[in-house]
Amino acid sequence: MHDITTMTITVFMGFFAMMNPIANTAVFVGMTGSQTPEQRRKTAFKALTAAFFIIATFCLLGKGIFELFSITLPALRLSGGILVFLVGYHMLQGDSSKMHSEAKDDQVSEEKDISISPLALPILAGPGTIATAMNYSASGSFLHTIITIIAFATLCLITLVCFLYGPKLVDKVGEAGITITTRLMGLILTVIGMQMLIQGVHDAFLLFDTANLAK
């Protein structure tokens, strides 16, 4: 029970740091500034629903994807650790990673549906979030997969509330508050990314040792 609780908290905090609901709320408010409150609600629901199904799909099919492309868990942890570390590093510098931000050249218009791209992908469910989800879900039993999905679903609900009350939240937190939160989440992400890298190196050595013994 203690291990399950610890994992649940770890997974949730990993997703929370990666998605950074407060900073993403500022992005959401900026991108939907020309929309009516009703349009903003529809955009928020659609974006978060799409992000949830994207992550849930990778959680459920993670092991199948590994087998299909002959990917090992150490390879995922090493590559995922690098992705997560890079996102955290950019956030520590006060910048948004290109992997989790919209292209600067894209002009958001009223006719363009921004809920799927760039909101769901890559802002909410970018490569770093996908790598984090697969790292937690594919490394354990089906229970780990369920915990990962539930943790992400909970975070989506929290993010939805932040989006719906976005303008008021941004006004209260202010630019300084968003900057502090972003850098704090960046620090957490760099640590998580480094931990994934260390675990990946450790697992890779074990994998090669086992292969050598088998020969």
C-alpha atoms as one frame of an Amber mdcrd trajectory, in Angstrom:
protein
   0.000   0.000   0.000   2.844   2.352   0.872   4.564   1.629  -2.464   1.354
   2.325  -4.402   0.824   5.628  -2.579   4.429   6.653  -3.194   4.185   5.801
  -6.881   0.869   7.649  -7.254   2.360  10.813  -5.754   5.538  10.463  -7.847
   3.601   9.983 -11.102   1.243  12.867 -10.351   4.078  15.247  -9.480   5.960
  14.199 -12.610   2.942  15.024 -14.782   2.222  18.196 -12.804   5.742  19.494
 -13.328   5.680  18.547 -17.007   2.291  20.090 -17.831   2.675  23.049 -15.429
  -1.059  24.004 -15.299  -0.412  27.570 -14.095   2.018  28.443 -16.893  -0.160
  26.648 -19.464  -3.149  28.647 -18.229  -1.327  31.841 -19.196  -0.649  30.331
 -22.644  -4.298  29.252 -22.943  -5.617  32.683 -21.994  -3.303  34.341 -24.495
  -4.312  31.992 -27.322  -8.068  32.246 -26.641  -8.174  35.973 -25.951 -10.405
  36.619 -28.974 -12.878  33.853 -28.087 -16.133  34.190 -26.186 -16.451  32.477
 -22.760 -18.502  29.680 -24.375 -15.912  29.146 -27.118 -13.148  29.160 -24.511
 -14.931  26.430 -22.520 -15.359  24.266 -25.619 -11.704  24.736 -26.549 -10.576
  23.771 -23.025 -12.769  20.633 -22.914 -11.720  19.497 -26.374  -7.991  20.122
 -25.801  -7.851  18.313 -22.463 -10.012  15.418 -23.682  -7.697  14.941 -26.656
  -4.599  15.164 -24.425  -6.047  12.571 -22.031  -6.809  10.057 -24.800  -3.362
  10.562 -26.330  -1.599   9.803 -23.030  -3.998   6.977 -22.122  -3.367   5.348
 -25.511   0.394   5.429 -25.025  -0.010   4.064 -21.485  -2.155   1.133 -22.632
  -0.197   0.364 -25.796   3.237   1.137 -24.412   4.416  -2.460 -24.094   2.949
  -3.325 -27.487   4.822  -0.428 -29.068   8.028  -1.663 -27.398   7.575  -5.142
 -28.857   6.566  -3.872 -32.311   9.656  -1.681 -32.702  11.965  -3.853 -30.546
  12.442  -1.031 -28.045  13.878  -1.826 -24.612  12.836  -0.120 -21.381  16.380
   1.227 -20.755  16.269   2.917 -24.183  12.969   4.605 -23.281  14.295   5.745
 -19.924  17.482   7.150 -21.459  15.727   8.988 -24.295  12.788  10.009 -22.104
  15.164  11.241 -19.408  16.927  13.450 -21.958  13.612  14.869 -23.213  12.320
  15.566 -19.700  15.667  17.084 -18.673  15.672  19.411 -21.707  12.117  20.600
 -21.022  13.035  21.255 -17.379  16.259  23.017 -18.363  14.410  25.423 -20.675
  11.872  26.116 -17.926  14.673  26.831 -15.447  15.974  29.449 -17.863  12.548
  31.039 -17.922  11.788  29.854 -21.478   9.244  27.412 -22.858  10.735  24.367
 -24.502  10.069  24.145 -28.254   8.775  20.622 -27.603   5.964  21.993 -25.429
   5.089  25.295 -27.074   3.330  26.525 -30.151   5.310  27.682 -33.157   5.975
  31.413 -32.999   5.140  31.884 -36.663   1.644  30.433 -36.325  -1.024  33.060
 -36.265  -4.019  32.072 -34.135  -7.225  33.146 -35.786 -10.842  32.785 -34.807
 -11.414  30.300 -37.645  -8.535  28.044 -36.626  -9.252  25.219 -34.193  -6.393
  25.441 -31.698  -7.737  22.786 -29.312  -5.937  19.855 -30.982  -2.891  21.694
 -32.294  -1.094  23.354 -30.674  -2.969  22.987 -27.340  -3.385  19.197 -27.047
  -0.223  18.589 -29.079   2.437  19.590 -28.206   1.601  21.909 -25.286  -0.381
  19.500 -23.073   0.697  16.097 -24.404   4.122  16.733 -25.858   7.017  14.272
 -26.262   8.163  14.791 -22.678   4.706  14.026 -21.262   4.384  10.946 -23.483
   7.832   9.707 -22.454   6.955  10.255 -18.778   3.692   8.322 -19.150   5.327
   5.393 -20.947   8.194   5.284 -18.453   5.821   4.902 -15.497   3.242   2.632
 -17.155   5.467   0.272 -19.153   7.856  -0.487 -16.296   5.344  -2.209 -14.042
   2.163  -4.226 -13.888  -1.274  -3.278 -15.216  -1.871  -1.577 -11.860   0.946
   0.848 -12.658  -0.749   1.639 -15.972  -4.071   2.337 -14.230  -2.360   4.552
 -11.635  -0.601   6.492 -14.396  -3.865   7.057 -16.294  -5.744   8.088 -13.138
  -2.956  10.490 -12.154  -3.030  12.129 -15.587  -6.853  12.278 -15.574  -6.735
  14.046 -12.201  -4.238  16.548 -13.546  -6.427  17.132 -16.611  -9.351  18.005
 -14.317  -7.159  20.424 -12.348  -5.927  21.981 -15.595  -9.510  22.269 -16.851
 -10.494  24.270 -13.756  -7.436  26.491 -14.273  -8.380  27.037 -17.929 -12.022
  27.839 -17.142 -10.988  30.425 -14.543  -7.902  31.384 -16.552  -8.289  35.174
 -16.797  -8.974  35.531 -13.056  -6.135  33.129 -12.148  -3.593  34.934 -14.339
  -4.601  38.293 -12.849  -4.212  36.994  -9.284  -0.946  35.095  -9.776   0.637
  37.757 -11.938   3.640  37.495 -14.235   6.067  37.104 -11.318   4.070  34.230
  -9.855   3.944  32.417 -13.198   7.706  32.877 -13.635   8.462  31.495 -10.160
   6.141  28.523 -10.694   7.651  27.778 -14.105  11.210  27.763 -12.751  10.211
  25.615  -9.762   8.531  23.078 -12.063  11.645  23.217 -14.254  13.832  22.264
 -11.305  11.575  19.313 -10.484  11.635  18.183 -14.117  15.430  18.308 -14.388
  15.686  16.091 -11.288  13.082  13.654 -12.671  14.876  13.591 -16.028  18.224
  12.892 -14.361  16.667  10.121 -12.266  15.257   8.544 -15.433  18.714   8.762
 -17.031  20.425   7.153 -14.028  17.827   4.367 -13.941  18.213   3.898 -17.698
  21.996   3.544 -17.457  21.623   1.084 -14.574  19.041  -0.999 -16.475  21.176
  -0.915 -19.645  24.161  -2.375 -17.776  21.947  -5.122 -16.338  20.521  -5.835
 -19.790  23.967  -6.180 -21.365  25.228  -8.320 -18.468  22.269 -10.650 -18.848
  22.843 -10.866 -22.619  26.520 -11.653 -22.100  25.731 -14.357 -19.530  23.221
 -15.909 -21.919  25.967 -16.262 -24.514
